[in-house]
Amino acid sequence: MAGQVENVEQILDKYIPPEELATVKRLLYGKELRKLEIPASAQVLAKEKDFELQGYGFDAKLESTRSPRVIRVGAIQNRIVEPTSAPIQEQREALHKRIGEMTEAAALCGVNILCFQEAWTMPFAFCTREKFPWCQFAESAEDGPTTKLLQGMAREHNMVIISSILERDELHGDVLANTAVVISNTGTVLGKSRKNHIPRTADFNESTYYMEGDTGHRVFQTQFGKIGINICYGRHHPLNWTMYGVNGAEIVFNPSATVATLSESFWPIEARCAAIANTYFTVAINRVGTEYFENEFTSGDGKPAHKDFGHFYGSSYVTGPDGSRTPALSRTRDGLLVTEMDLNLIRQVNDNWNFRMTQRLDMYAKEFTEAVKPDYKPPVVKEK
Amino acid sequence: MAGQVENVEQILDKYIPPEELATVKRLLYGKELRKLEIPASAQVLAKEKDFELQGYGFDAKLESTRSPRVIRVGAIQNRIVEPTSAPIQEQREALHKRIGEMTEAAALCGVNILCFQEAWTMPFAFCTREKFPWCQFAESAEDGPTTKLLQGMAREHNMVIISSILERDELHGDVLANTAVVISNTGTVLGKSRKNHIPRTADFNESTYYMEGDTGHRVFQTQFGKIGINICYGRHHPLNWTMYGVNGAEIVFNPSATVATLSESFWPIEARCAAIANTYFTVAINRVGTEYFENEFTSGDGKPAHKDFGHFYGSSYVTGPDGSRTPALSRTRDGLLVTEMDLNLIRQVNDNWNFRMTQRLDMYAKEFTEAVKPDYKPPVVKEK
């Protein structure tokens, strides 16, 4: 894409000599990860269908009393396919097809749990504050067309799929929600998890469409590990990450849609900090490309009306509980990131660093409970 | 120091051409900060006394109903001066002298609030697990020799000083604590704040010396702003950072002592994430150099006994509520980092991003309160 840098890693790789490059990467990212061997069939498919394909491995020590728990996780980032002016049905079908191709590659790579970006079946149209035609993208989490499609794919590939959609909740006021549907590798809908923190900033006018999630911090026990889903803006909220950890999540996915102006310099560090603080894996996924809309809109920043949201910079990455991380996918291209992880690493790091043991959750439960009372007086020390 | 890289920024600056360097820095650190003009007198002193001196400014928009609240904050990182085998009294006096010189430079730069590294009056001897002679470094927070010395300096320079020491609490069992003493610019001891989370990992054997802090998350109202102190290992704990923000802190200091093997790749991101999530300034300070001890000790990692703790890598830095940050001080040299900050930036960012408004503290108070009950059952969704 014209004028867009590919990513930081590529600039570092281009200019810095090997020895000093290794130092820079150690200081920025922690230990270097093992590169995963990607099957030729998947490589061919990625080339044919024009998406990036990268793979890395997180290893753990061999234990005497537990077998390794090695699984593969896939993260997919992509542009919308049709222009936003195409009929809603066509836009969605084109995305269904695209995700089908990329999921095929994930299956060839032996992926066990696959996650897509936030609201992957649609453009991120919330910037417009228009309800029509965008609300038509909303569908049932339990038996909408997207869920039905993915149930087949999950069964076919023996793969857990996390599908973040705009949900229509017909049972409860026919309202919308921002929801991740978790589909088991058996094809069953395991359940759903809603976005807990809703942005009201810049072009993220989502509070015009749906409320804060009411599904709490549930964790899904899949055949390949316990997972939680922290959608997009929730990654700015450390308590949100914490609660998924408290409930036993081993991998927390962060399907997102975020643009350069707001968040790009934090993107590489928020999900990574969460992995470190909570001793679990995090998978941060962001959409790609610039999306244009027919009607102009303003952004609450004094600037003239315009027709695009800014650049969604991709850069999806995975972090281990020891803080080591994969390089980022491209800032401009569709991509699939495959990571192999031995989940035994979680307990090994936890026993070593003790961040969970030393967490003092009881103290914070008490302090937060006090702090939310209307007559709370913070302990402020003043000079007499 | 032989074999030690100066820092990441210097490698980037050396090899990457200006235009791409600007992109790398934008993607890694956010917007570039204004360089502060450092008085010649301070520069001369820094050169004479062999320490690094850097200055940066965080600006805010001009408001109509509030005046700017511009203050200057200083962060000092330093090596120990005498060998650890010197008499305790001599070691402490040499550090008093060194800090005196560096504080002089801070005063020349107009610093209003100055903070030193963790346990700055002593080597970080907790790796040894020996009580003698190291416990002799402990002193009263209220009227020990270090506090008395700093009361004079605070008054003389009209400067708030945060002094992190090994405290001897004669009133309560004659036990030790890891404590930051806050001395007002009037010379009064405003109060103290103890380390809330105590490490038990690698050579950080501090739990052998003192317990988790019992001073909660108090905030000190100084003439120059409201401050909190999150000592060292507490930076791995997002709830700790959160509670200082809930109590109204505008700047949270993180005086630390940490070494490369454990933490170096997180150091640049934990205090920065905390600034973003809580919409305040953070000041992360780490000691410098390698400290050798007469008697050998082991590190619980299967490796042979040895006589040093590893390299304390300095790299002190400051982050604003918008996530922008200063470059780091050196990994090897003593240094003073001066930052000018308009505290109005805090409210401006908070109103814009709404991370505090969307925090849902009430939900977490309830969830954490449930989670710490002995019979808590996490909401785990399983296939039927």
Coordinates of N, CA, C and O in Angstrom, one line a residue, chain A residues 5 8 11-12 14-17 20 23-24 26-30 184 186 188 190 196-198 200-201 212-213 217-221 233 236-240 242-243 246-247 262 264-266 269-270 272-273 276-277 322-323 352-355 357-365 367-369 371-372 376 378-383, chain B residues 5 8 11-12 14-17 20 23-24 26-30 184 186 188 190 196-198 200-201 212-213 217-221 233 236-240 242-243 246-247 262 264-266 269-270 272-273 276-277 322-323 352-355 357-365 367-369 371-372 376 378-383:
Chain A
V5 N 4.6 2.0 5.6 CA 5.7 1.2 6.0 C 5.3 -0.2 6.3 O 4.2 -0.4 6.8
V8 N 8.1 -2.3 11.7 CA 9.4 -1.9 12.3 C 10.5 -2.9 12.1 O 11.6 -2.6 11.8
I11 N 12.5 -2.6 9.0 CA 13.4 -1.5 9.0 C 14.7 -1.9 9.8 O 15.8 -1.7 9.4
L12 N 14.4 -2.5 10.9 CA 15.6 -2.9 11.8 C 16.4 -3.9 11.0 O 17.7 -3.8 11.0
K14 N 16.8 -4.3 7.9 CA 17.4 -3.8 6.7 C 18.7 -3.1 7.1 O 19.7 -3.1 6.3
Y15 N 18.8 -2.4 8.2 CA 19.9 -1.4 8.4 C 20.9 -1.9 9.5 O 22.0 -1.5 9.5
I16 N 20.4 -2.7 10.5 CA 21.3 -2.9 11.6 C 22.1 -4.2 11.4 O 21.5 -5.2 11.1
P17 N 23.4 -4.2 11.6 CA 24.2 -5.4 11.4 C 23.8 -6.5 12.4 O 23.3 -6.2 13.5
E20 N 24.5 -6.5 16.4 CA 23.7 -5.4 17.1 C 22.2 -5.6 17.0 O 21.4 -5.3 17.8
T23 N 21.0 -7.8 19.6 CA 20.9 -7.1 20.9 C 19.6 -6.2 20.9 O 18.9 -6.3 21.9
V24 N 19.4 -5.5 19.8 CA 18.2 -4.7 19.8 C 16.9 -5.6 20.0 O 16.0 -5.2 20.7
R26 N 16.7 -8.5 21.4 CA 16.7 -9.0 22.8 C 16.1 -8.0 23.7 O 15.3 -8.2 24.6
L27 N 16.6 -6.7 23.5 CA 16.1 -5.7 24.5 C 14.7 -5.3 24.2 O 14.0 -4.9 25.1
L28 N 14.3 -5.4 23.0 CA 12.9 -5.0 22.6 C 11.9 -6.1 22.9 O 10.8 -5.9 23.3
Y29 N 12.3 -7.3 22.6 CA 11.3 -8.4 22.5 C 11.6 -9.6 23.4 O 10.7 -10.5 23.4
G30 N 12.7 -9.7 24.0 CA 13.0 -10.9 24.8 C 13.7 -11.9 23.9 O 14.2 -11.6 22.8
S184 N -16.6 -24.9 18.9 CA -15.8 -26.1 19.2 C -15.3 -26.8 18.0 O -15.9 -26.7 16.9
T186 N -15.8 -29.7 17.4 CA -16.8 -30.7 17.1 C -17.9 -30.0 16.2 O -18.8 -30.7 15.7
T188 N -19.9 -27.7 17.5 CA -20.9 -27.1 18.4 C -20.5 -25.7 18.7 O -19.4 -25.3 18.8
L190 N -19.9 -23.4 21.4 CA -19.5 -23.6 22.8 C -20.2 -22.4 23.6 O -20.6 -22.6 24.7
N196 N -16.3 -6.2 26.7 CA -16.6 -5.6 28.1 C -16.4 -4.1 28.2 O -17.0 -3.5 29.0
H197 N -15.6 -3.5 27.3 CA -15.3 -2.1 27.4 C -15.6 -1.5 26.0 O -15.0 -1.9 25.1
I198 N -16.5 -0.5 26.0 CA -16.8 0.1 24.7 C -16.2 1.5 24.5 O -16.4 2.3 25.4
R200 N -15.5 5.3 23.2 CA -16.2 6.5 22.9 C -15.1 7.5 22.6 O -14.9 8.5 23.3
T201 N -14.3 7.3 21.6 CA -13.2 8.1 21.3 C -12.9 8.2 19.8 O -13.1 7.1 19.1
E212 N -21.9 -2.0 26.9 CA -20.9 -2.8 27.5 C -21.3 -4.3 27.7 O -22.5 -4.5 28.1
G213 N -20.5 -5.2 27.4 CA -20.8 -6.6 27.5 C -21.3 -7.1 28.8 O -20.9 -6.5 29.9
H217 N -16.3 -12.6 32.5 CA -15.0 -13.0 32.0 C -14.9 -14.5 32.0 O -14.1 -15.2 32.5
R218 N -15.9 -15.1 31.2 CA -16.0 -16.5 31.1 C -14.8 -17.1 30.3 O -14.3 -16.4 29.4
V219 N -14.5 -18.3 30.6 CA -13.3 -18.9 30.0 C -13.9 -20.2 29.3 O -14.8 -20.9 29.9
F220 N -13.4 -20.5 28.2 CA -14.0 -21.7 27.4 C -12.9 -22.8 27.5 O -11.8 -22.7 27.1
Q221 N -13.4 -23.9 28.0 CA -12.6 -25.1 28.1 C -12.7 -25.8 26.7 O -13.7 -26.5 26.5
Y233 N -10.9 -2.8 22.4 CA -10.7 -1.7 23.4 C -10.5 -2.2 24.8 O -9.9 -1.6 25.6
H236 N -7.0 -2.0 26.6 CA -6.5 -0.9 27.3 C -6.8 -1.0 28.8 O -6.4 -0.1 29.6
H237 N -7.5 -2.1 29.2 CA -8.0 -2.2 30.6 C -7.4 -3.4 31.3 O -7.8 -4.5 31.1
P238 N -6.3 -3.1 32.1 CA -5.6 -4.2 32.8 C -6.5 -5.1 33.6 O -6.2 -6.3 33.8
L239 N -7.5 -4.5 34.2 CA -8.4 -5.4 35.1 C -9.1 -6.4 34.3 O -9.4 -7.5 34.8
N240 N -9.4 -6.1 33.1 CA -10.1 -7.0 32.1 C -9.2 -8.2 31.8 O -9.6 -9.4 32.0
T242 N -6.7 -9.1 33.7 CA -6.5 -9.8 34.9 C -7.6 -10.8 35.2 O -7.3 -12.0 35.6
M243 N -8.8 -10.4 35.0 CA -10.0 -11.3 35.4 C -10.0 -12.6 34.5 O -10.4 -13.6 35.0
V246 N -7.5 -14.7 36.2 CA -8.0 -15.3 37.5 C -9.0 -16.4 37.2 O -9.0 -17.4 37.9
N247 N -9.7 -16.4 36.1 CA -10.6 -17.5 35.8 C -10.0 -18.6 35.1 O -10.6 -19.6 34.7
L262 N -4.7 6.6 16.8 CA -5.0 6.4 18.2 C -4.0 5.5 18.9 O -3.5 5.9 20.0
E264 N -1.2 3.1 17.6 CA -0.2 2.3 17.0 C 1.0 2.1 17.9 O 1.6 1.0 17.9
S265 N 1.4 3.1 18.6 CA 2.6 2.9 19.4 C 2.4 2.1 20.7 O 3.3 1.7 21.4
F266 N 1.1 1.9 21.1 CA 0.9 1.0 22.2 C 0.6 -0.4 21.8 O 0.7 -1.4 22.6
I269 N 2.7 -3.3 22.8 CA 3.0 -3.5 24.3 C 1.9 -3.8 25.2 O 2.1 -4.4 26.2
E270 N 0.7 -3.5 24.8 CA -0.5 -3.8 25.8 C -0.7 -5.3 25.9 O -0.8 -5.8 27.0
R272 N 1.2 -7.6 25.2 CA 2.4 -8.2 25.7 C 2.6 -8.0 27.2 O 2.9 -9.0 27.9
C273 N 2.3 -6.8 27.7 CA 2.3 -6.6 29.1 C 1.3 -7.5 29.8 O 1.6 -8.0 30.9
I276 N 2.6 -11.0 30.3 CA 3.6 -11.0 31.4 C 2.9 -11.0 32.7 O 3.2 -11.8 33.6
A277 N 2.0 -10.0 32.9 CA 1.4 -9.8 34.2 C 0.6 -10.9 34.6 O 0.4 -11.2 35.8
D322 N 6.3 -15.7 29.2 CA 7.6 -15.2 29.6 C 8.0 -13.9 28.9 O 9.1 -13.4 29.0
G323 N 7.0 -13.3 28.2 CA 7.2 -12.0 27.6 C 7.8 -12.1 26.2 O 7.9 -11.0 25.6
N352 N 8.2 -19.8 38.5 CA 9.5 -19.1 38.5 C 9.4 -17.6 39.0 O 10.0 -17.2 39.9
W353 N 8.5 -16.9 38.3 CA 8.4 -15.4 38.6 C 7.4 -15.1 39.7 O 7.5 -14.0 40.3
N354 N 6.4 -16.0 39.9 CA 5.5 -15.8 41.1 C 4.6 -14.5 41.0 O 4.2 -14.0 42.0
F355 N 4.4 -14.1 39.7 CA 3.5 -12.9 39.6 C 2.1 -13.2 40.1 O 1.4 -12.3 40.6
M357 N 1.3 -15.6 42.4 CA 1.3 -15.9 43.9 C 1.4 -14.5 44.6 O 0.9 -14.4 45.7
T358 N 2.1 -13.6 44.1 CA 2.3 -12.3 44.8 C 1.3 -11.2 44.4 O 1.5 -10.0 44.6
Q359 N 0.2 -11.7 43.8 CA -0.8 -10.7 43.2 C -1.6 -9.9 44.3 O -2.1 -8.8 44.0
R360 N -1.8 -10.5 45.4 CA -2.6 -9.9 46.5 C -4.0 -9.5 46.1 O -4.5 -8.4 46.4
L361 N -4.7 -10.4 45.4 CA -6.0 -10.1 44.9 C -7.0 -9.7 46.0 O -7.9 -8.9 45.8
D362 N -6.8 -10.3 47.2 CA -7.7 -10.0 48.3 C -7.6 -8.5 48.7 O -8.6 -7.9 48.9
M363 N -6.4 -8.0 48.7 CA -6.2 -6.6 49.0 C -7.0 -5.7 48.0 O -7.6 -4.7 48.4
Y364 N -6.8 -6.0 46.7 CA -7.4 -5.2 45.7 C -9.0 -5.3 45.7 O -9.7 -4.4 45.4
A365 N -9.5 -6.5 46.0 CA -10.9 -6.7 46.1 C -11.5 -5.7 47.1 O -12.5 -5.1 46.9
E367 N -9.9 -2.9 48.3 CA -9.7 -1.5 48.0 C -10.7 -1.1 46.9 O -11.2 0.1 47.0
F368 N -10.9 -1.9 45.9 CA -11.8 -1.5 44.8 C -13.2 -1.4 45.4 O -14.0 -0.5 45.0
T369 N -13.6 -2.3 46.2 CA -14.9 -2.3 46.8 C -15.2 -0.9 47.6 O -16.2 -0.3 47.5
A371 N -13.4 1.8 47.0 CA -13.2 2.9 46.1 C -14.5 3.3 45.2 O -14.7 4.4 44.8
V372 N -15.4 2.3 45.0 CA -16.5 2.6 44.2 C -17.7 3.1 45.0 O -18.8 3.5 44.5
Y376 N -16.5 7.6 49.0 CA -15.1 7.2 49.1 C -14.2 8.4 49.2 O -14.3 9.3 48.5
P378 N -10.2 9.0 49.1 CA -8.9 8.4 48.9 C -7.9 8.8 50.0 O -8.1 9.9 50.5
P379 N -7.0 7.9 50.3 CA -6.0 8.2 51.3 C -5.0 9.2 50.8 O -4.0 8.8 50.2
V380 N -5.2 10.5 50.9 CA -4.3 11.5 50.4 C -3.6 12.1 51.6 O -4.2 12.6 52.5
V381 N -2.3 12.1 51.6 CA -1.5 12.6 52.6 C -1.1 14.1 52.3 O -0.5 14.3 51.3
K382 N -1.4 15.0 53.2 CA -1.2 16.4 53.0 C -0.3 16.9 54.1 O -0.2 16.4 55.2
E383 N 0.4 18.0 53.8 CA 1.2 18.7 54.8 C 0.3 19.4 55.8 O -0.7 20.0 55.4
Chain B
V5 N 26.2 -2.9 26.0 CA 25.6 -1.9 25.0 C 25.1 -0.7 25.8 O 24.5 -0.8 26.9
V8 N 19.3 0.8 23.3 CA 18.7 0.6 22.0 C 18.7 1.8 21.2 O 19.0 1.8 20.0
I11 N 21.8 2.5 19.1 CA 22.0 1.6 18.0 C 21.1 2.0 16.8 O 21.5 2.1 15.7
L12 N 19.8 2.3 17.2 CA 18.9 2.8 16.1 C 19.4 4.1 15.5 O 19.5 4.2 14.3
K14 N 22.4 5.1 15.2 CA 23.6 4.9 14.5 C 23.4 4.4 13.1 O 24.1 4.8 12.2
Y15 N 22.4 3.6 12.9 CA 22.3 2.8 11.6 C 21.2 3.3 10.8 O 21.2 3.1 9.5
I16 N 20.1 3.7 11.3 CA 18.9 3.9 10.5 C 18.8 5.3 10.0 O 19.0 6.3 10.8
P17 N 18.6 5.5 8.7 CA 18.5 6.9 8.1 C 17.4 7.7 8.7 O 16.4 7.1 9.1
E20 N 13.4 7.0 8.1 CA 12.9 5.7 8.6 C 13.1 5.7 10.1 O 12.3 5.0 10.8
T23 N 10.1 7.1 11.7 CA 9.0 6.1 11.6 C 9.2 5.0 12.7 O 8.2 4.7 13.5
V24 N 10.4 4.5 12.8 CA 10.6 3.5 13.9 C 10.3 4.1 15.3 O 9.6 3.4 16.1
R26 N 8.3 6.6 16.0 CA 6.9 6.8 16.2 C 6.2 5.5 16.5 O 5.3 5.5 17.4
L27 N 6.6 4.4 15.8 CA 5.9 3.2 16.0 C 6.3 2.6 17.4 O 5.4 1.9 18.0
L28 N 7.5 2.8 17.8 CA 7.9 2.2 19.1 C 7.5 3.1 20.3 O 7.1 2.5 21.4
Y29 N 7.6 4.4 20.2 CA 7.4 5.3 21.3 C 6.4 6.3 21.3 O 6.2 7.0 22.2
G30 N 5.7 6.5 20.1 CA 4.7 7.5 20.0 C 5.3 8.8 19.6 O 6.4 8.8 19.0
S184 N 8.8 16.7 51.9 CA 8.2 17.9 51.2 C 9.3 18.9 50.9 O 10.4 18.9 51.5
T186 N 9.3 21.7 51.9 CA 9.5 22.5 53.2 C 10.5 21.8 54.1 O 10.9 22.4 55.1
T188 N 9.7 19.0 55.6 CA 8.9 18.1 56.5 C 8.9 16.7 55.8 O 8.8 16.5 54.6
L190 N 6.7 14.1 54.8 CA 5.3 14.1 54.5 C 4.7 12.7 54.8 O 3.6 12.6 55.3
N196 N 4.5 -2.9 47.9 CA 3.4 -3.7 48.1 C 3.5 -5.1 47.7 O 2.8 -6.0 48.2
H197 N 4.4 -5.4 46.7 CA 4.6 -6.7 46.2 C 6.1 -7.1 46.3 O 6.9 -6.4 45.8
I198 N 6.4 -8.2 47.0 CA 7.8 -8.6 47.3 C 8.2 -9.8 46.5 O 7.5 -10.8 46.5
R200 N 10.1 -13.1 45.0 CA 10.7 -14.3 45.4 C 11.1 -15.0 44.2 O 10.6 -16.1 43.9
T201 N 12.1 -14.4 43.5 CA 12.5 -15.0 42.2 C 14.0 -14.7 41.9 O 14.4 -13.6 42.3
E212 N 5.3 -7.9 52.7 CA 4.5 -7.1 51.8 C 4.1 -5.8 52.5 O 3.8 -5.8 53.7
G213 N 4.2 -4.7 51.9 CA 3.9 -3.4 52.5 C 2.5 -3.3 53.0 O 1.5 -3.9 52.5
H217 N -2.3 2.2 49.2 CA -2.0 3.0 47.9 C -2.2 4.5 48.2 O -2.9 5.2 47.4
R218 N -1.6 5.0 49.3 CA -1.7 6.4 49.6 C -1.1 7.3 48.5 O -0.1 6.9 47.9
V219 N -1.6 8.4 48.4 CA -1.1 9.4 47.5 C -0.7 10.6 48.2 O -1.4 11.0 49.2
F220 N 0.4 11.2 47.9 CA 0.9 12.4 48.6 C 0.6 13.7 47.8 O 1.0 13.8 46.6
Q221 N -0.1 14.6 48.5 CA -0.4 15.9 47.9 C 0.8 16.8 48.1 O 0.9 17.3 49.2
Y233 N 9.3 -4.3 42.0 CA 8.5 -5.5 41.6 C 7.0 -5.2 41.5 O 6.3 -5.9 40.7
H236 N 5.2 -5.1 38.0 CA 4.7 -6.2 37.3 C 3.2 -6.4 37.6 O 2.6 -7.4 37.1
H237 N 2.6 -5.6 38.5 CA 1.3 -5.9 39.0 C 0.3 -4.7 38.6 O 0.3 -3.7 39.2
P238 N -0.4 -5.0 37.6 CA -1.3 -3.9 37.0 C -2.3 -3.4 38.1 O -2.7 -2.2 38.0
L239 N -2.8 -4.2 39.0 CA -3.7 -3.7 40.0 C -3.1 -2.7 40.9 O -3.8 -1.8 41.4
N240 N -1.8 -2.9 41.2 CA -1.1 -1.9 42.0 C -1.1 -0.5 41.3 O -1.4 0.5 41.9
T242 N -3.1 0.5 39.1 CA -4.5 0.9 39.0 C -4.9 1.7 40.2 O -5.5 2.8 40.2
M243 N -4.6 1.1 41.4 CA -5.1 1.7 42.6 C -4.5 3.0 42.9 O -5.1 3.9 43.5
V246 N -6.7 5.3 40.9 CA -8.0 5.4 41.5 C -7.9 6.5 42.6 O -8.8 7.3 42.8
N247 N -6.8 6.5 43.4 CA -6.6 7.4 44.5 C -6.2 8.8 44.1 O -5.9 9.6 44.9
L262 N 16.4 -11.1 34.2 CA 14.9 -11.2 34.5 C 14.0 -10.3 33.7 O 13.0 -10.8 33.1
E264 N 14.8 -7.3 31.4 CA 15.2 -6.1 30.6 C 14.3 -5.9 29.4 O 14.1 -4.7 29.0
S265 N 13.7 -6.9 28.8 CA 12.8 -6.7 27.7 C 11.4 -6.2 28.1 O 10.7 -5.7 27.2
F266 N 11.1 -6.3 29.4 CA 9.8 -5.7 29.8 C 9.9 -4.3 30.3 O 9.0 -3.5 30.4
I269 N 8.3 -1.3 28.8 CA 6.9 -1.4 28.5 C 6.0 -1.4 29.7 O 4.8 -1.0 29.6
E270 N 6.4 -1.9 30.8 CA 5.5 -2.0 31.9 C 5.0 -0.7 32.5 O 3.8 -0.4 32.6
R272 N 5.3 2.1 31.0 CA 4.6 2.8 29.9 C 3.2 2.4 29.8 O 2.3 3.2 29.6
C273 N 2.9 1.1 29.8 CA 1.5 0.6 29.8 C 0.7 1.1 30.9 O -0.4 1.5 30.8
I276 N -0.4 4.7 30.3 CA -1.5 4.7 29.3 C -2.8 4.2 29.9 O -3.8 4.9 29.9
A277 N -2.8 3.1 30.6 CA -4.0 2.5 31.2 C -4.6 3.4 32.3 O -5.8 3.4 32.4
D322 N -0.3 10.1 27.5 CA -0.7 9.8 26.1 C 0.2 8.7 25.6 O 0.2 8.5 24.4
G323 N 1.0 8.1 26.4 CA 1.9 7.0 26.0 C 3.2 7.4 25.4 O 4.0 6.6 25.1
N352 N -10.3 12.6 26.4 CA -10.3 12.2 25.0 C -10.4 10.7 24.8 O -11.3 10.2 24.1
W353 N -9.6 9.9 25.6 CA -9.6 8.4 25.4 C -10.6 7.7 26.3 O -11.0 6.6 26.0
N354 N -11.0 8.4 27.4 CA -12.0 7.8 28.3 C -11.6 6.4 28.9 O -12.5 5.7 29.3
F355 N -10.3 6.2 29.1 CA -10.0 4.9 29.7 C -10.4 4.8 31.1 O -10.8 3.7 31.6
M357 N -13.2 6.6 32.4 CA -14.6 6.5 32.4 C -15.2 5.1 32.0 O -16.2 4.7 32.6
T358 N -14.4 4.4 31.2 CA -14.9 3.1 30.7 C -14.3 2.0 31.6 O -14.3 0.8 31.1
Q359 N -13.8 2.3 32.7 CA -13.0 1.3 33.5 C -13.8 0.2 34.1 O -13.3 -0.9 34.4
R360 N -15.1 0.5 34.5 CA -16.0 -0.5 35.1 C -15.4 -1.0 36.4 O -15.5 -2.3 36.7
L361 N -14.9 -0.1 37.2 CA -14.3 -0.6 38.5 C -15.3 -1.3 39.4 O -14.9 -2.3 40.1
D362 N -16.6 -0.9 39.3 CA -17.6 -1.6 40.1 C -17.7 -3.1 39.8 O -17.8 -4.0 40.6
M363 N -17.6 -3.4 38.5 CA -17.7 -4.8 38.0 C -16.5 -5.6 38.6 O -16.7 -6.7 39.1
Y364 N -15.3 -5.0 38.5 CA -14.1 -5.7 39.0 C -14.1 -5.9 40.5 O -13.7 -6.9 41.0
A365 N -14.6 -4.9 41.2 CA -14.7 -5.0 42.7 C -15.5 -6.2 43.0 O -15.1 -7.0 43.9
E367 N -16.3 -8.9 41.0 CA -15.7 -10.1 40.5 C -14.5 -10.5 41.3 O -14.3 -11.7 41.6
F368 N -13.6 -9.6 41.7 CA -12.5 -9.9 42.5 C -12.9 -10.4 43.9 O -12.3 -11.3 44.5
T369 N -14.0 -9.8 44.4 CA -14.5 -10.2 45.8 C -15.0 -11.6 45.7 O -14.7 -12.4 46.7
A371 N -13.9 -13.8 43.5 CA -12.8 -14.7 43.1 C -11.9 -15.1 44.3 O -11.3 -16.2 44.2
V372 N -11.9 -14.3 45.3 CA -10.9 -14.6 46.4 C -11.6 -15.5 47.5 O -11.0 -15.9 48.4
Y376 N -14.7 -20.4 45.4 CA -15.0 -19.7 44.1 C -14.9 -20.7 43.0 O -14.0 -21.5 42.9
P378 N -14.8 -20.6 39.0 CA -14.7 -19.7 37.8 C -15.7 -20.1 36.8 O -16.1 -21.3 36.7
P379 N -16.3 -19.1 36.0 CA -17.2 -19.5 35.0 C -16.5 -20.1 33.8 O -16.0 -19.4 32.9
V380 N -16.4 -21.4 33.8 CA -15.8 -22.1 32.7 C -16.8 -22.8 31.9 O -17.6 -23.6 32.4
V381 N -16.9 -22.5 30.6 CA -17.8 -23.1 29.7 C -17.3 -24.3 29.1 O -16.2 -24.3 28.5
K382 N -18.0 -25.5 29.2 CA -17.5 -26.7 28.7 C -18.5 -27.3 27.7 O -19.7 -27.0 27.8
E383 N -18.0 -28.1 26.8 CA -18.9 -28.8 25.9 C -19.7 -29.8 26.7 O -19.2 -30.5 27.5

